[in-house]
Amino acid sequence: TSGTHERDPAWSPDGQTIAYFSDASGEYQLFLYPQDGLSEPRAIALTEAPSFYHAPKYSPDGTQILCTDKRMNVLFVDLASGVTKIIDQDTYDHPLRTLDPVWSSDGRWIAYTKRLIHHLRAVFLYDVTQGTTHQVTDGLSDATSACFSRDGKYLFFAASTDMGLNTAWLDMTSIDRPTTKNLYLAVLAADTPSPLLPESDEEGKGMTEAAKSPEAASPVASEGAETEEKPAAGPALALTRVDLAGLDQRILALPIAAGNFDELRSAD
């Protein structure tokens, strides 16, 4: 297009639509453009007062979109109705953008990072079904880049314990103070075992009866009996169950050296 400024394109999960921001109307709006180009894009005005929007992210089922705006809001857009809801707002405006909301694999939860009153950031969870917000980290470190594992079991994030002197970004004396981050994960469900439990290196220790005796683990058909072959099951939807009670006590440091980590993404 000419005469407009279009930004931040994002594919829908089914690959049929591209979401992006455009100022074609004179102020920025969310546009949904069919990928075949055979029909006009649909425009959604996100807020009553004009603003500048960032990084649209489709929900896994493609029915909702997350984004942030210049007023430091986390916006939740229902595409069917066009209704926008503000789920939280950051504490301070800052040159380094915060919030960075992400979906869980089932679309039930949203994770983001928000500045606390002392300028360090904490990880928060928003329950889409209940409409409630919960703080995950304690605010004693600067936590950033929250990211769900694809199986719905863990919430990854980076955190720095030497960030304090750099929170005053307008004070130029903070520039020469390097900071580092470590990687952490929160075990979301109380009954999910820690992925970092020690393993025995002694042969036979910790083996299940099934591993010791495969014959005992799987039934063997008697001679001459016919066995029915079951079709392979398709991939199941990874549900994300979060037990909020004691969640801050299920945060583990990953055995990875400190570094400058940002924009975490989960692999299979």
Coordinates of C-alpha atoms in Angstrom, one line a residue:
T1 CA 0.0 0.0 0.0
S2 CA 1.0 3.6 -0.4
G3 CA 0.3 6.5 1.9
T4 CA -0.1 4.3 5.0
H5 CA 2.3 2.9 7.6
E6 CA 1.8 -0.8 8.2
R7 CA 3.7 -2.6 11.0
D8 CA 4.1 -5.9 12.9
P9 CA 2.5 -8.5 10.7
A10 CA 1.5 -11.9 12.3
W11 CA 0.1 -15.0 10.7
S12 CA -3.0 -16.6 12.2
P13 CA -2.5 -20.2 13.3
D14 CA -4.4 -21.6 10.3
G15 CA -2.4 -19.5 7.9
Q16 CA -5.5 -17.8 6.4
T17 CA -5.2 -14.3 7.9
I18 CA -2.5 -11.7 8.5
A19 CA -2.9 -9.4 11.5
Y20 CA -1.1 -6.1 11.5
F21 CA -1.3 -2.5 12.6
S22 CA -2.1 0.3 10.1
D23 CA -2.7 4.1 10.3
A24 CA -4.9 4.0 7.1
S25 CA -7.8 5.6 9.0
G26 CA -5.5 8.4 10.4
E27 CA -4.9 6.6 13.7
Y28 CA -3.5 3.1 14.3
Q29 CA -6.0 0.2 14.2
L30 CA -5.7 -3.6 14.1
F31 CA -6.2 -5.0 10.6
L32 CA -7.1 -8.6 9.6
Y33 CA -6.2 -9.2 6.0
P34 CA -7.2 -12.5 4.2
Q35 CA -4.0 -14.1 2.8
D36 CA -5.6 -14.7 -0.6
G37 CA -6.1 -11.0 -1.1
L38 CA -9.6 -11.5 -2.5
S39 CA -11.4 -9.3 0.0
E40 CA -10.8 -6.1 1.9
P41 CA -9.1 -6.2 5.3
R42 CA -11.2 -5.9 8.4
A43 CA -10.3 -3.0 10.8
I44 CA -10.7 -3.1 14.6
A45 CA -10.3 0.0 16.7
L46 CA -8.6 -1.3 19.9
T47 CA -9.0 1.7 22.2
E48 CA -11.2 4.8 22.3
A49 CA -8.2 7.1 22.6
P50 CA -5.6 6.8 19.8
S51 CA -2.5 5.0 20.7
F52 CA 0.6 3.2 19.3
Y53 CA 0.3 -0.6 19.3
H54 CA 2.9 -3.4 19.4
A55 CA 3.4 -7.0 18.4
P56 CA 0.0 -8.8 17.8
K57 CA 0.0 -12.4 18.9
Y58 CA -2.8 -14.9 18.0
S59 CA -4.2 -17.2 20.5
P60 CA -3.6 -20.9 19.6
D61 CA -7.2 -21.3 18.3
G62 CA -7.0 -18.1 16.3
T63 CA -10.0 -16.4 18.0
Q64 CA -8.1 -13.8 20.1
I65 CA -5.1 -11.5 19.8
L66 CA -2.7 -10.1 22.4
C67 CA -0.8 -6.9 22.0
T68 CA 0.5 -3.9 24.0
D69 CA 0.2 -0.2 23.5
K70 CA 2.1 3.0 24.2
R71 CA 0.0 3.6 27.3
M72 CA 1.7 0.5 28.8
N73 CA -1.4 -1.7 28.6
V74 CA -1.7 -5.4 27.9
L75 CA -4.7 -5.7 25.4
F76 CA -6.8 -8.8 24.9
V77 CA -8.9 -8.7 21.7
D78 CA -11.8 -11.0 20.9
L79 CA -11.8 -11.2 17.1
A80 CA -15.5 -12.3 16.7
S81 CA -16.9 -9.4 18.6
G82 CA -14.1 -6.9 18.2
V83 CA -14.2 -6.2 21.9
T84 CA -10.9 -5.2 23.5
K85 CA -10.1 -5.7 27.2
I86 CA -7.2 -4.3 29.2
I87 CA -5.9 -7.1 31.4
D88 CA -3.1 -5.1 33.1
Q89 CA -1.0 -2.0 32.9
D90 CA 2.7 -1.5 33.5
T91 CA 3.9 0.7 36.4
Y92 CA 6.3 3.1 34.7
D93 CA 7.0 4.2 31.1
H94 CA 10.6 3.1 30.2
P95 CA 12.8 3.2 27.1
L96 CA 13.2 -0.6 27.4
R97 CA 9.8 -2.1 26.6
T98 CA 8.4 -4.5 29.2
L99 CA 5.2 -6.7 29.4
D100 CA 5.9 -9.0 26.3
P101 CA 2.7 -11.1 26.8
V102 CA 2.6 -14.7 25.5
W103 CA -0.1 -17.4 25.3
S104 CA 0.0 -20.8 26.9
S105 CA -0.3 -23.7 24.4
D106 CA -4.1 -24.1 25.2
G107 CA -4.9 -20.4 25.3
R108 CA -6.0 -20.6 29.0
W109 CA -3.2 -18.5 30.4
I110 CA -1.2 -15.4 29.5
A111 CA 2.2 -14.7 30.9
Y112 CA 3.9 -11.3 30.9
T113 CA 6.4 -9.3 32.9
K114 CA 5.6 -6.0 34.7
R115 CA 7.6 -3.4 36.5
L116 CA 7.0 -3.3 40.2
I117 CA 7.2 -0.1 42.3
H118 CA 10.9 -0.4 42.8
H119 CA 11.4 -0.7 39.0
L120 CA 12.5 -4.4 38.9
R121 CA 10.2 -6.6 36.9
A122 CA 8.2 -9.7 37.9
V123 CA 6.5 -12.5 36.0
F124 CA 2.7 -12.4 36.1
L125 CA 0.0 -14.9 35.0
Y126 CA -3.4 -14.0 33.7
D127 CA -6.2 -16.6 33.9
V128 CA -8.3 -16.0 30.7
T129 CA -11.2 -18.1 32.0
Q130 CA -11.4 -16.5 35.5
G131 CA -10.2 -13.0 34.5
T132 CA -7.7 -12.9 37.4
T133 CA -4.0 -11.9 37.6
H134 CA -1.4 -13.5 39.8
Q135 CA 2.2 -12.5 40.5
V136 CA 4.7 -15.5 40.1
T137 CA 8.1 -14.1 41.1
D138 CA 8.8 -12.2 44.3
G139 CA 10.4 -9.1 42.8
L140 CA 13.8 -9.6 44.4
S141 CA 15.3 -10.1 40.9
D142 CA 14.6 -8.5 37.5
A143 CA 12.6 -11.2 35.7
T144 CA 12.0 -11.0 31.9
S145 CA 11.0 -12.9 28.8
A146 CA 8.4 -15.3 30.2
C147 CA 7.7 -18.3 28.0
F148 CA 5.5 -21.4 28.4
S149 CA 6.9 -24.9 27.4
R150 CA 4.9 -26.4 24.6
D151 CA 3.8 -29.4 26.7
G152 CA 2.2 -26.9 29.2
K153 CA 4.2 -28.1 32.2
Y154 CA 6.7 -25.3 32.8
L155 CA 7.0 -21.5 32.6
F156 CA 10.5 -20.4 31.6
F157 CA 12.0 -17.0 32.2
A158 CA 15.3 -15.1 32.7
A159 CA 16.1 -13.2 35.8
S160 CA 19.0 -10.9 37.0
T161 CA 20.1 -10.3 40.5
D162 CA 22.6 -7.6 39.6
M163 CA 20.2 -5.3 37.7
G164 CA 19.6 -2.9 40.6
L165 CA 22.0 -0.1 39.6
N166 CA 20.7 -0.1 36.0
T167 CA 17.0 0.6 36.8
A168 CA 17.7 4.3 36.9
W169 CA 18.1 4.5 33.1
L170 CA 18.3 8.3 33.0
D171 CA 21.3 8.3 35.3
M172 CA 24.3 7.9 32.9
T173 CA 26.5 6.4 35.6
S174 CA 24.6 3.1 35.2
I175 CA 25.8 2.6 31.7
D176 CA 29.1 1.1 32.7
R177 CA 27.6 -1.5 35.0
P178 CA 27.2 -4.8 33.2
T179 CA 24.4 -7.1 34.2
T180 CA 23.8 -10.8 33.7
K181 CA 20.8 -13.1 33.7
N182 CA 20.2 -16.7 34.6
L183 CA 17.5 -19.0 33.3
Y184 CA 14.8 -20.4 35.5
L185 CA 11.6 -22.5 35.2
A186 CA 8.5 -22.7 37.3
V187 CA 6.8 -26.1 37.6
L188 CA 3.2 -25.1 37.0
A189 CA 1.3 -28.1 38.4
A190 CA 2.0 -29.3 42.0
D191 CA 2.1 -32.9 41.0
T192 CA 4.5 -32.5 38.1
P193 CA 8.0 -33.8 39.1
S194 CA 11.0 -31.5 38.9
P195 CA 12.8 -32.0 35.5
L196 CA 16.1 -31.5 37.4
L197 CA 15.7 -34.5 39.9
P198 CA 19.1 -36.3 40.3
E199 CA 19.4 -39.7 38.6
S200 CA 21.2 -42.7 39.9
D201 CA 24.3 -43.8 38.0
E202 CA 24.1 -47.3 39.6
E203 CA 23.0 -50.1 37.3
G204 CA 19.5 -51.3 38.2
K205 CA 18.8 -48.5 40.7
G206 CA 15.6 -46.7 40.2
M207 CA 14.4 -49.1 37.5
T208 CA 10.7 -49.8 37.4
E209 CA 9.5 -53.4 37.3
A210 CA 8.4 -52.8 33.7
A211 CA 12.0 -51.9 32.8
K212 CA 13.4 -54.9 34.7
S213 CA 10.9 -57.3 33.2
P214 CA 9.4 -56.2 29.9
E215 CA 7.3 -59.4 29.8
A216 CA 5.6 -58.4 33.1
A217 CA 4.9 -54.9 31.8
S218 CA 3.1 -55.8 28.6
P219 CA 0.5 -58.5 28.3
V220 CA 1.6 -61.3 25.9
A221 CA -1.1 -63.0 23.8
S222 CA -1.5 -66.7 24.2
E223 CA -0.4 -68.9 21.4
G224 CA -2.8 -68.8 18.5
A225 CA -4.8 -65.8 19.9
E226 CA -5.5 -62.9 17.6
T227 CA -4.4 -59.4 18.7
E228 CA -6.2 -56.3 17.6
E229 CA -4.0 -53.5 16.3
K230 CA -5.0 -50.1 17.6
P231 CA -4.6 -47.0 15.4
A232 CA -2.0 -44.5 16.5
A233 CA -3.4 -41.7 18.5
G234 CA -3.1 -38.2 17.1
P235 CA -1.3 -35.4 19.0
A236 CA -3.3 -34.4 22.1
L237 CA -3.8 -30.7 23.0
A238 CA -1.3 -29.7 25.6
L239 CA -3.4 -28.5 28.5
T240 CA -1.7 -26.0 30.9
R241 CA -2.7 -26.6 34.5
V242 CA -1.5 -24.1 37.0
D243 CA -1.6 -24.7 40.8
L244 CA -1.1 -21.2 42.1
A245 CA -0.6 -22.3 45.7
G246 CA 3.1 -22.7 46.4
L247 CA 4.1 -21.8 42.8
D248 CA 6.8 -19.5 43.9
Q249 CA 8.4 -22.5 45.8
R250 CA 8.5 -24.6 42.6
I251 CA 10.9 -22.2 40.7
L252 CA 14.2 -23.9 39.7
A253 CA 17.4 -22.5 38.4
L254 CA 18.5 -24.2 35.2
P255 CA 22.1 -25.5 35.1
I256 CA 23.2 -23.0 32.5
A257 CA 25.9 -20.4 33.0
A258 CA 24.8 -16.8 33.4
G259 CA 24.6 -14.6 30.2
N260 CA 22.7 -12.0 28.4
F261 CA 19.5 -13.8 27.6
D262 CA 16.4 -12.3 26.0
E263 CA 13.3 -13.3 23.9
L264 CA 13.1 -16.9 25.1
R265 CA 11.2 -19.3 22.9
S266 CA 10.2 -22.9 23.6
A267 CA 11.1 -25.8 21.4
D268 CA 9.5 -29.3 21.3

